CSV table of C-alpha atoms and ligand atoms in Angstrom, one decimal:
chain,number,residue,atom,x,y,z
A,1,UNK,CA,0.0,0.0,0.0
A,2,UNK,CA,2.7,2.5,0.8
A,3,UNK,CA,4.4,1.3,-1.9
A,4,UNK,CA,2.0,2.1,-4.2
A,5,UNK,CA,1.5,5.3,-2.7
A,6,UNK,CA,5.1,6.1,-3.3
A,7,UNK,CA,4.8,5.1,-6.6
A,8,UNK,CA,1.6,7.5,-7.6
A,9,UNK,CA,3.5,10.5,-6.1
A,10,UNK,CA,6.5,9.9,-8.1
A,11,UNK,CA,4.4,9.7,-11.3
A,12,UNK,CA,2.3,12.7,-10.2
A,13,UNK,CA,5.9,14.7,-9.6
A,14,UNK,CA,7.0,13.6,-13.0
A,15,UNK,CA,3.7,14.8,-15.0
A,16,UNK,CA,4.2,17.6,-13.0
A,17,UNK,CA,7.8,18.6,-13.8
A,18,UNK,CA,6.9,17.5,-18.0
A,19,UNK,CA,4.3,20.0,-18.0
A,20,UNK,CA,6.3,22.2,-16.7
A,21,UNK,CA,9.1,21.9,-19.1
A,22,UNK,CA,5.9,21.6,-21.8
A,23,UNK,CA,5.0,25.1,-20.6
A,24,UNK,CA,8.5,26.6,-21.1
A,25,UNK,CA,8.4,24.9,-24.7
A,26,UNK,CA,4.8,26.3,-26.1
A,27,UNK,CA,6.5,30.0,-24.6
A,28,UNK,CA,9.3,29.4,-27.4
A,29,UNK,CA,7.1,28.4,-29.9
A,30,UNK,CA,5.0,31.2,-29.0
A,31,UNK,CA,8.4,33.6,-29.6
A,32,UNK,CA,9.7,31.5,-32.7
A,33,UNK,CA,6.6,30.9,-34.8
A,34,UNK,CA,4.9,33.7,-37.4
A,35,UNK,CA,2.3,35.3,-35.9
A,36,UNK,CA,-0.9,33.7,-36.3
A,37,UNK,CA,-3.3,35.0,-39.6
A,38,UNK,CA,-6.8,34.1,-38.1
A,39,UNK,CA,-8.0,34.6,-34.1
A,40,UNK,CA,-8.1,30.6,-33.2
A,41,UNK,CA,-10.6,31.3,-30.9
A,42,UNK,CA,-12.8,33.7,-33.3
A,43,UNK,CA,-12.8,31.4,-36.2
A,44,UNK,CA,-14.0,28.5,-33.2
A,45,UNK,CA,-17.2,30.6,-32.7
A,46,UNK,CA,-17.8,31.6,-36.5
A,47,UNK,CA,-18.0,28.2,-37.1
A,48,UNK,CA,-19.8,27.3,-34.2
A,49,UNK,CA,-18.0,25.5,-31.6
A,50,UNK,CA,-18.5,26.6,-28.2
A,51,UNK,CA,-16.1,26.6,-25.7
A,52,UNK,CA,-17.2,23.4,-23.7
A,53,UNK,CA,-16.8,21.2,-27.1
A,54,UNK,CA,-13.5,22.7,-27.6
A,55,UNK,CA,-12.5,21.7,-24.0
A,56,UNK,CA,-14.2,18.4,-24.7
A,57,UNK,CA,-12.4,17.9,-27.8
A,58,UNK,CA,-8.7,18.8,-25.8
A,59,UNK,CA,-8.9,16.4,-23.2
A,60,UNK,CA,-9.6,13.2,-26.0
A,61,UNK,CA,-6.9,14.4,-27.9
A,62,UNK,CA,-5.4,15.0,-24.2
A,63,UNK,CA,-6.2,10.7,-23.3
A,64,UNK,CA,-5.4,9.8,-27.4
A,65,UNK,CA,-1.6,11.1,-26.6
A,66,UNK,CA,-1.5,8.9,-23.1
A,67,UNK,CA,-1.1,11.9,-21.3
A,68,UNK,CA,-3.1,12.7,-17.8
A,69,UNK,CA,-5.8,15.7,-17.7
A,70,UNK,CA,-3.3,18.2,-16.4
A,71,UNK,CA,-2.3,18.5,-19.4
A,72,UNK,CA,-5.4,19.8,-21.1
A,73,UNK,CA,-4.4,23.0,-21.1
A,74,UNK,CA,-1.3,22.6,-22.6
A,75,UNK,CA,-3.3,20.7,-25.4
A,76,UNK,CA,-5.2,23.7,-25.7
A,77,UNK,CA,-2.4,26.2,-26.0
A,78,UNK,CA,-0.5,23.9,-28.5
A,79,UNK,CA,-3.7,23.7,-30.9
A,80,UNK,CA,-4.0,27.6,-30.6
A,81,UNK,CA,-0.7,27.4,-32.1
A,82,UNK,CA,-0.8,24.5,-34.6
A,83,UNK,CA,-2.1,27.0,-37.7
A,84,UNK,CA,1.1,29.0,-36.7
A,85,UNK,CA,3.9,26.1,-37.9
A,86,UNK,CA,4.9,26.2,-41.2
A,87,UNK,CA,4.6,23.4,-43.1
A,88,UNK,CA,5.8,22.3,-46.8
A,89,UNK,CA,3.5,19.1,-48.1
A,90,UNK,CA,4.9,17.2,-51.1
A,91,UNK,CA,3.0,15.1,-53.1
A,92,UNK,CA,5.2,12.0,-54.9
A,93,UNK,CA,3.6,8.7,-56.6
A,94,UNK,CA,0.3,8.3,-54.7
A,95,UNK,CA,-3.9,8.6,-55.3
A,96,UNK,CA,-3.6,11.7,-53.3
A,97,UNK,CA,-6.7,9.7,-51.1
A,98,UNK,CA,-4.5,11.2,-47.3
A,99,UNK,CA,-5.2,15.0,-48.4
A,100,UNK,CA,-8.4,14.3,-49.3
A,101,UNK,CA,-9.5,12.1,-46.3
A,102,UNK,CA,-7.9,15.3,-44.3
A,103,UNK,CA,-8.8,18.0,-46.3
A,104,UNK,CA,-12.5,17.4,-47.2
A,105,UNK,CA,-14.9,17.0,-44.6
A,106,UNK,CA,-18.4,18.0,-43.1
A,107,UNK,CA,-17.9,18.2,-39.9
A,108,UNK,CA,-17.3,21.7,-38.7
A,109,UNK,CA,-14.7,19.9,-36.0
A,110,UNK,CA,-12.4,21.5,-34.3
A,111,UNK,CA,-9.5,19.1,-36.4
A,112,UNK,CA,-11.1,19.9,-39.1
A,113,UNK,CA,-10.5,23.7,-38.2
A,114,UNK,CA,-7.1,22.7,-37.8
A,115,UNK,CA,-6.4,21.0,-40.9
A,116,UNK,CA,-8.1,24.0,-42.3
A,117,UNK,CA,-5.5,26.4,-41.2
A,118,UNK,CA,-2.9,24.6,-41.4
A,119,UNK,CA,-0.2,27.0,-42.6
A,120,UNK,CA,0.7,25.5,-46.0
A,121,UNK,CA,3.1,27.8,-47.7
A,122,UNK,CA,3.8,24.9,-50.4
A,123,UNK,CA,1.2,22.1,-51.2
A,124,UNK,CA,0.9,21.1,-55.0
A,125,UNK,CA,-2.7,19.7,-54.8
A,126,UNK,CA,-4.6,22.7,-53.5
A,127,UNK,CA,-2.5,26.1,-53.7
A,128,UNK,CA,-3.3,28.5,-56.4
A,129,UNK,CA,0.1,29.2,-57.8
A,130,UNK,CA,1.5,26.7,-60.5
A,131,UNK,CA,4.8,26.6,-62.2
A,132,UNK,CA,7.3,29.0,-62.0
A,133,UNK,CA,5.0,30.6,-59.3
A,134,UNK,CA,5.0,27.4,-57.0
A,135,UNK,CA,8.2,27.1,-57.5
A,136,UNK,CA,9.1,30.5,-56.1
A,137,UNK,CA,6.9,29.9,-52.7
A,138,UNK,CA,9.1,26.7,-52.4
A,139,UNK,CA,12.4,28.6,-52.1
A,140,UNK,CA,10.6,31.2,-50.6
A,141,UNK,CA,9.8,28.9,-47.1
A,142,UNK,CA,13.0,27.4,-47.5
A,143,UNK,CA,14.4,31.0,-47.0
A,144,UNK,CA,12.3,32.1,-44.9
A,145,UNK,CA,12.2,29.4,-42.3
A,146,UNK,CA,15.0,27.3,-42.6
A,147,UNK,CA,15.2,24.5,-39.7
A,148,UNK,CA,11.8,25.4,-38.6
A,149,UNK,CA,9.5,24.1,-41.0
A,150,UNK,CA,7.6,20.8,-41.1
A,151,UNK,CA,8.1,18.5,-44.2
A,152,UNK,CA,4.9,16.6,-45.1
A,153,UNK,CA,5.3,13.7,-47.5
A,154,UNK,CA,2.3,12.2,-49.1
A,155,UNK,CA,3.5,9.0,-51.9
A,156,UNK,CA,6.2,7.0,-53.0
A,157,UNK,CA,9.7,8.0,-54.4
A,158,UNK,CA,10.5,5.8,-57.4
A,159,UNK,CA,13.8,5.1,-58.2
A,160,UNK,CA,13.4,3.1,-61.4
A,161,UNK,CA,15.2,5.3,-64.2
A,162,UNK,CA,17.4,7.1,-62.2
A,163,UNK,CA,14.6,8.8,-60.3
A,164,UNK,CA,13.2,10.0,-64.0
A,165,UNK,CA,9.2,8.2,-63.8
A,166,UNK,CA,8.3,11.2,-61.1
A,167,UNK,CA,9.7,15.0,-62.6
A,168,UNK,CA,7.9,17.9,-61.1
A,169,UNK,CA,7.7,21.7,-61.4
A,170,UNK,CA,9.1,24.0,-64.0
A,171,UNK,CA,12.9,22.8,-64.1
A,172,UNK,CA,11.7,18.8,-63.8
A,173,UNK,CA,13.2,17.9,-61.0
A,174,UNK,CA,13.1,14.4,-59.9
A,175,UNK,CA,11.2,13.4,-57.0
A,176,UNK,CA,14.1,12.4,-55.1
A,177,UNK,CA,15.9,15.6,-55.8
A,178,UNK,CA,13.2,17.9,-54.4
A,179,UNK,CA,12.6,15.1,-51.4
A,180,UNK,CA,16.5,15.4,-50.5
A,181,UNK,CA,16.3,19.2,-50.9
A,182,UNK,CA,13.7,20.2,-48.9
A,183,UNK,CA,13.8,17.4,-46.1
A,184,UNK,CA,17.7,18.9,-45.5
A,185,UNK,CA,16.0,22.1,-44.3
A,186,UNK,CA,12.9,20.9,-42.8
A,187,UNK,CA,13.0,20.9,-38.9
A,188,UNK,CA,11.3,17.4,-39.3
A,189,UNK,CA,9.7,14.8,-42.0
A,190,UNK,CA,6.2,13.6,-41.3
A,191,UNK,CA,5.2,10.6,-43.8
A,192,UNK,CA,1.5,10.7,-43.6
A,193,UNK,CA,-0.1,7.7,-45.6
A,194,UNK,CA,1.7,4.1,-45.6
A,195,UNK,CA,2.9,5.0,-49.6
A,196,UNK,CA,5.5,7.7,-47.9
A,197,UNK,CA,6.2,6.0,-44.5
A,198,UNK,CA,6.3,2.0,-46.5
A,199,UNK,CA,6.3,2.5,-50.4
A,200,UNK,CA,2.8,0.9,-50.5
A,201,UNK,CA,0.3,0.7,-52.9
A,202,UNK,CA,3.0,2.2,-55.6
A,203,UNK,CA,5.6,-0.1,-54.5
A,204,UNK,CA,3.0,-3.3,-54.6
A,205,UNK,CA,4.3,-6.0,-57.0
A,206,UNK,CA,5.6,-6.0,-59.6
A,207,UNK,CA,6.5,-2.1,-58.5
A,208,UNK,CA,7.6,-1.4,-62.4
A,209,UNK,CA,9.0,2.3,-61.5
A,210,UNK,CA,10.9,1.0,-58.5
A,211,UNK,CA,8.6,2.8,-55.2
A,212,UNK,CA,10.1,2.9,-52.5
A,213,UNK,CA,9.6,4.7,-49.1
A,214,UNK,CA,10.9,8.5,-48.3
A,215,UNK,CA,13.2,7.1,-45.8
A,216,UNK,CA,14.4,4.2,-48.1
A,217,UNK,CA,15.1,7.2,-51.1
A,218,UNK,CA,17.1,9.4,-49.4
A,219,UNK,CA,18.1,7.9,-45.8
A,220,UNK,CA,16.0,10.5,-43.5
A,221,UNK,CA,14.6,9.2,-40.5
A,222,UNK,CA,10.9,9.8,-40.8
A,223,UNK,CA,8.1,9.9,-38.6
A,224,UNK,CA,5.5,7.3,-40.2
A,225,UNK,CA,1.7,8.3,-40.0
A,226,UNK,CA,0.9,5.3,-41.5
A,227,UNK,CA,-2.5,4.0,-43.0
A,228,UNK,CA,-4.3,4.3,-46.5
A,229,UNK,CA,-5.7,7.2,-45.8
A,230,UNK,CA,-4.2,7.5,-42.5
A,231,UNK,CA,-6.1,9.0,-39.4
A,232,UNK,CA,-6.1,12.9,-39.5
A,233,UNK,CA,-6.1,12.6,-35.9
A,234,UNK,CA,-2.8,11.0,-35.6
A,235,UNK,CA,-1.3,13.9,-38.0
A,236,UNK,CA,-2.6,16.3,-35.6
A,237,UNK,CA,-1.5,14.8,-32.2
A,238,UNK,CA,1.9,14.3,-33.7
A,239,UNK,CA,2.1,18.1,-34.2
A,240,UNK,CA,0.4,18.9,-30.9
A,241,UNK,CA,3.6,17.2,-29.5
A,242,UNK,CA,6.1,18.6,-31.2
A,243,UNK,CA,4.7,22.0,-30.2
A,244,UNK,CA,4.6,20.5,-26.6
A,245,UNK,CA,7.5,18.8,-26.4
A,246,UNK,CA,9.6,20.4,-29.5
A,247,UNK,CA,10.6,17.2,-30.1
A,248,UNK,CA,8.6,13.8,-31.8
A,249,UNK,CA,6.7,11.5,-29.9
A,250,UNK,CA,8.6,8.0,-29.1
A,251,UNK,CA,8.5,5.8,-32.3
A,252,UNK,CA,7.9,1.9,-32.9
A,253,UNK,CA,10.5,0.3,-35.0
A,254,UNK,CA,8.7,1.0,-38.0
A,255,UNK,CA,9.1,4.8,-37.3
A,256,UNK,CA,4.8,5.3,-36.1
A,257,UNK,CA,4.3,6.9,-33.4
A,258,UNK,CA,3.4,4.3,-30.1
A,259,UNK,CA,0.7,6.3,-28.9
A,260,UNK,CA,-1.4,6.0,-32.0
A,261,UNK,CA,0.2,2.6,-33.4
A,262,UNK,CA,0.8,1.1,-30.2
A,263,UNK,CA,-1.8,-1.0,-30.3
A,264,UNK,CA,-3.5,-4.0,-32.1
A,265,UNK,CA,-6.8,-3.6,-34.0
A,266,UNK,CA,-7.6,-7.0,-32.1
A,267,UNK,CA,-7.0,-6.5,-28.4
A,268,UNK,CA,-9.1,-3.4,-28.9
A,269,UNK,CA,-12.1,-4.3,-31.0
A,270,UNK,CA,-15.4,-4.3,-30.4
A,271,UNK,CA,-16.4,-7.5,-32.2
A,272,UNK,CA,-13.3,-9.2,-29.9
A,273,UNK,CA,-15.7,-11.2,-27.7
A,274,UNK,CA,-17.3,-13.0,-30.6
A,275,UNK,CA,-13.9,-14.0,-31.7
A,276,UNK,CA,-13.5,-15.4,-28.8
A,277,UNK,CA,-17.1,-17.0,-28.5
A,278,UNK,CA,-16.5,-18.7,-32.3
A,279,UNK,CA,-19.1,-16.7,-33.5
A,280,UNK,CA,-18.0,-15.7,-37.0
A,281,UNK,CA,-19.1,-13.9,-40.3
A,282,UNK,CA,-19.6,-16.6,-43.0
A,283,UNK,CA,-20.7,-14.5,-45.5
A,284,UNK,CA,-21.5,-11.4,-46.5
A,285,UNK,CA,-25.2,-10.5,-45.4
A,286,UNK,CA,-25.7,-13.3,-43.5
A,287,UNK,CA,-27.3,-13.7,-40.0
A,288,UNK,CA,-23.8,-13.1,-38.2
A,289,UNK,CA,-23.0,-9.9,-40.1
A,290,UNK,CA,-26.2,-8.5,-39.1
A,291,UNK,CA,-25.8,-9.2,-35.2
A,292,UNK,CA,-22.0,-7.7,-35.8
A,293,UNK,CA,-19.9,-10.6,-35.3
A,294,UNK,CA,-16.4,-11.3,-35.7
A,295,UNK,CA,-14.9,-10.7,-39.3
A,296,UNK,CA,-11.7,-12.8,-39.3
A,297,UNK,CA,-13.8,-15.4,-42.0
A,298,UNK,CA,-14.3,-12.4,-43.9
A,299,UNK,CA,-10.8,-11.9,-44.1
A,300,UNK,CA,-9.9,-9.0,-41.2
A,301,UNK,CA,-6.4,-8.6,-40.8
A,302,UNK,CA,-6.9,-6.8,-37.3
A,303,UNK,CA,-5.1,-9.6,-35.7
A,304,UNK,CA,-1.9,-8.6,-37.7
A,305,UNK,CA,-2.3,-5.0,-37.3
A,306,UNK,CA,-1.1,-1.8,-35.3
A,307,UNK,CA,-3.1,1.5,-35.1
A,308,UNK,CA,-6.3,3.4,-32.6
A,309,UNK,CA,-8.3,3.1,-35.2
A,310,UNK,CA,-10.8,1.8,-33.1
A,311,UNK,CA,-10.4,3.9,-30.1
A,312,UNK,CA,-10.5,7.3,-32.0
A,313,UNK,CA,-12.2,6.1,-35.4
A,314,UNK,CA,-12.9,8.2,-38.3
A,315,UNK,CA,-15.0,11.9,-39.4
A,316,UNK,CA,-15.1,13.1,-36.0
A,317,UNK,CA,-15.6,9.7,-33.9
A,318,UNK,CA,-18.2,8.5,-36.0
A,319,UNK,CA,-16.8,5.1,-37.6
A,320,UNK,CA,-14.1,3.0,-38.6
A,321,UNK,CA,-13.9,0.4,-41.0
A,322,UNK,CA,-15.1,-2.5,-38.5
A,323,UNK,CA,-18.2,-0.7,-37.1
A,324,UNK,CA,-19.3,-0.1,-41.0
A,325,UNK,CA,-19.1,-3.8,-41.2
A,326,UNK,CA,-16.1,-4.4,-43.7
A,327,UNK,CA,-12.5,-6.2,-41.9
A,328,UNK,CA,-9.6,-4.0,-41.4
A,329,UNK,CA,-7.7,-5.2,-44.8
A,330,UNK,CA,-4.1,-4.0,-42.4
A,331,UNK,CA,-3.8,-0.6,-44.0
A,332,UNK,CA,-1.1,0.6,-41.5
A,333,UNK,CA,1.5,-2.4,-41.9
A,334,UNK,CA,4.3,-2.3,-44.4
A,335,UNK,CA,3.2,-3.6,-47.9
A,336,UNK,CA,-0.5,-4.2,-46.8
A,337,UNK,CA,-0.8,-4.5,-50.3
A,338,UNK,CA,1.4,-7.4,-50.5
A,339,UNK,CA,1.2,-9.1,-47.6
A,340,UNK,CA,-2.4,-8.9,-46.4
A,341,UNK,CA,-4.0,-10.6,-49.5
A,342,UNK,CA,-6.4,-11.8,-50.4
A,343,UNK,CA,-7.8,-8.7,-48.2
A,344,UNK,CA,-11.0,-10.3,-48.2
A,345,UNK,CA,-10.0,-14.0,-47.2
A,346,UNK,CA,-8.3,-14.9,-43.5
A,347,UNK,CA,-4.4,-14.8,-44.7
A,348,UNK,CA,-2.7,-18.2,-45.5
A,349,UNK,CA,-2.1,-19.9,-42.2
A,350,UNK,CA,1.8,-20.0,-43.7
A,351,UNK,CA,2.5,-16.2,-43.9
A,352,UNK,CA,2.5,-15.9,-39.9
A,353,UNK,CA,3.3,-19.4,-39.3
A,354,UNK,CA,-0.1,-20.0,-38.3
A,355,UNK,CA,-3.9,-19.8,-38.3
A,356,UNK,CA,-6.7,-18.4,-36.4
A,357,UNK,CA,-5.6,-20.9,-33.6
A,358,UNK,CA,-2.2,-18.9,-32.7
A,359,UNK,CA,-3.6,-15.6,-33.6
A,360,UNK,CA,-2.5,-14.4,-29.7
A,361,UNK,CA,0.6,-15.6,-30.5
A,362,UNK,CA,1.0,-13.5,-33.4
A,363,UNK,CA,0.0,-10.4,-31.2
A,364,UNK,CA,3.0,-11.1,-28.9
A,365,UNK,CA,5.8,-11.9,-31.8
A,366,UNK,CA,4.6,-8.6,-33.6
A,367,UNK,CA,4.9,-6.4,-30.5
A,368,UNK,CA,8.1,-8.1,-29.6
A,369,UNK,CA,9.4,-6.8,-33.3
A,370,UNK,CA,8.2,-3.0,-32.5
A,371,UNK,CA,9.7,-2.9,-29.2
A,372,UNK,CA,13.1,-4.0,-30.4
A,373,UNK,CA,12.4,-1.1,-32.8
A,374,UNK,CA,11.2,1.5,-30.3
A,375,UNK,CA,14.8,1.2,-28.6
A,376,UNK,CA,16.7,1.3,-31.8
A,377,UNK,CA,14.9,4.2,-32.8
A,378,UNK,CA,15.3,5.7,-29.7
A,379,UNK,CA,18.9,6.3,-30.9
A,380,UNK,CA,18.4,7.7,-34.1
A,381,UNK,CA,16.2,11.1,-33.9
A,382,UNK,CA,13.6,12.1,-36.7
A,383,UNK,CA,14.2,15.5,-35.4
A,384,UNK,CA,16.6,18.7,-36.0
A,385,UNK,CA,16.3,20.7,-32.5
A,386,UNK,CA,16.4,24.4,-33.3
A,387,UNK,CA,18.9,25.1,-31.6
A,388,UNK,CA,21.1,22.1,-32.9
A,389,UNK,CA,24.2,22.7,-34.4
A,390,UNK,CA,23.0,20.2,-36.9
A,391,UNK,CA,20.4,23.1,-38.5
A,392,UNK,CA,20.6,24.6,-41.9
A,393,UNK,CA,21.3,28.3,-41.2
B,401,FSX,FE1,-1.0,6.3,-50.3
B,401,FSX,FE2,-2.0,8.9,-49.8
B,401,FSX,FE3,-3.2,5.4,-49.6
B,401,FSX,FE4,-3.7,7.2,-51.3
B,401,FSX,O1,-1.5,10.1,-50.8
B,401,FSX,S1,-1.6,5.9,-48.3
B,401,FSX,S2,-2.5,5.4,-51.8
B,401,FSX,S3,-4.9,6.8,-49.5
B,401,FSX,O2,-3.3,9.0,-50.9
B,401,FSX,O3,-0.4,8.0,-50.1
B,402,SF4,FE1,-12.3,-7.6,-34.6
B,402,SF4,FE2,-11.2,-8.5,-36.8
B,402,SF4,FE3,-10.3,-9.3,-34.5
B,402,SF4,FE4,-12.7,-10.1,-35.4
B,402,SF4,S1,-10.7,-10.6,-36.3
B,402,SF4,S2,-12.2,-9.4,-33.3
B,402,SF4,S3,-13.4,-8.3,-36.4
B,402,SF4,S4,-10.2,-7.3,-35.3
B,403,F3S,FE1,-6.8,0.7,-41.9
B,403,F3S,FE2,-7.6,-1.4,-40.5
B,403,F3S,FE3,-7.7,0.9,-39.5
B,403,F3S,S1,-7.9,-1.1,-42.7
B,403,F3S,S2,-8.1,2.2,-41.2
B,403,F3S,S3,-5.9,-0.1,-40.0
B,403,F3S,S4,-9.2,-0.7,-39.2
């Protein structure tokens, strides 16, 4: 008992001390960041979110990021700030399905405001400029806020022909010319979609133009929002930490962040009991599917596979692809593509060295794989500190 007593006040003092230091780091972003274009919390009230649901929405984000309610505000201060970090998104070989799924929505959300004002001085898809225009507001943010930007990658790099099946822009650089470019200057690389962070779909056999990941192309360390789309929420909470923290959240081996891929789709899913009570899918439409049993039959791979997608779901905690009936088909793993077909049929019992029978088993080998990972990542760092020598003057 007093043990344990001990032990709560030394976590307590801990939190306490972190959101200290978190304190100290949101005051130098507050200093070091442009000045914000919009009031965050005008444009909250135009589009009508009150107060409360913006304090509602802080402390789920607050839980998502496996931090304790002290740090609310903190969470509150760091998504006044979010449409304040500059951020440069690239666009390589990919169906352009992540800015979409973050981009477009109908929910009047507060991360939907967020993604909304996102300070995009460069994003191919969706500025106005083109050519030797969008070319200038490139070297323009480069210029202007060397070391301090965010690099957002969204697709593959192909190799194949020296680089030459993805030019872009007015002088045709290759795709891995402007990744290594504007990576060296960006204060940090976020990958968001599994075609970035794992070559994916791109890079699925026979992968004629030779796709590979960002971090495969040009040897960055990147963090990995993986998924096909991936969740907009883990995009966001990633940069709520970074504001928080200045630095990225801890990584699996597979460069996701644990707090939002530190978890399997199984252990956490709301059809897990009638796994384990046998009672299965057999078909689609039958008697099984309508009471919302298990979907392994029916080919889910959420036995193989990382992510909160159950937990915080998708368009603003409404779904995910489990509830709507359909199994996850393992969008956030390496080569999903590949390795999780047929997505529609349980894998072949041979590709984990086992069928639904060792399924638990699984579980424990995969997380045994990430945690190796988490401690070699541990040594590398996706991040260039501001004040590091290592930054691009
Ligand atoms: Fe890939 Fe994103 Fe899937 Fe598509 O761009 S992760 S194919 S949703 O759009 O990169
Ligand atoms: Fe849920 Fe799929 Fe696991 Fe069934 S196999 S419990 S549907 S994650
Ligand atoms: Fe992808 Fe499976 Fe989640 S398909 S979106 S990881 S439920």
């Amino acid at each position: 008992m007093g043990r344990n007593a001990d032990y709560h006040r030394t976590v307590s003092k801990q939190y306490r001390q972190l959101l200290k230091q978190c304190q100290v780091n949101l005051d130098h972003m507050d200093r070091e960041l442009p000045p914000s274009v919009e009031d965050f919390g005008e444009l909250l009230k135009e589009r009508g979110v009150s107060r409360r649901e913006f304090i509602k929405w802080t402390s789920l984000m607050t839980g998502a990021l496996m931090l304790p309610p002290i740090f609310n505000p903190a969470v509150a201060r760091a998504a006044e700030q979010f449409s304040r970090v500059p951020v440069v998104w690239l666009h390589f070989a990919e169906c352009t399905g992540c800015s979409e799924a973050f981009l477009r929505t109908s929910y009047p959300g507060v991360a939907d405001i967020l993604l909304e004002t996102i300070s995009l001085e460069y994003h191919e898809t969706i500025m106005a400029a083109a050519g030797d225009q969008a070319e200038k507001c490139l070297e323009q943010c480069l210029h202007d806020f060397p070391g301090k930007f965010l690099c957002v990658i969204e697709g593959a790099i192909p190799l194949g022909n020296n680089g030459k099946y993805m030019r872009l822009g007015p002088k045709g650089k290759t795709g891995v010319e402007i990744a290594k470019e504007v990576t060296a200057k960006a204060a940090a690389t976020i990958c968001i979609g599994g075609c970035s962070a794992f070559g994916n779909i791109p890079a699925a056999k026979p992968n004629p133009t030779d796709c590979v990941s960002v971090s495969k192309a040009i040897g960055v360390h990147t963090i990995n929002i993986a998924g096909c789309p991936p969740n907009p929420v883990n995009f966001i909470g990633t940069i709520l930490h970074y504001l928080m923290f200045r630095d990225v959240p801890p990584l699996d081996g597979l460069g996701r962040p644990v707090w939002a891929y530190g978890k399997r789709i199984h252990d956490y899913c709301e059809r897990r009991a009638h796994y384990d009570g046998a009672e299965f899918v057999q078909q689609w439409g039958d008697e099984g599917a309508k009471h919302g049993w298990c979907l392994y039959k029916m080919g889910c791979k959420g036995p193989y596979t990382y992510a909160n997608c159950g937990q915080v779901r998708f368009n603003d905690g409404v779904s995910w692809p489990i509830m709507a009936g359909h199994g996850c088909i393992g969008c956030t793993e390496p080569g999903f593509w590949d390795t999780m077909a047929p997505l529609e049929k349980p894998i072949h019992e041979d590709t984990f060295g086992g069928g639904q029978g060792t399924i638990d088993t699984i579980g424990t080998a995969l997380l045994g794989v990430t945690a190796v990972g988490i401690a070699a990542h541990a040594a590398a760092t996706a991040i260039r500190h501001r004040d590091d020598k290592s930054e691009t003057k």
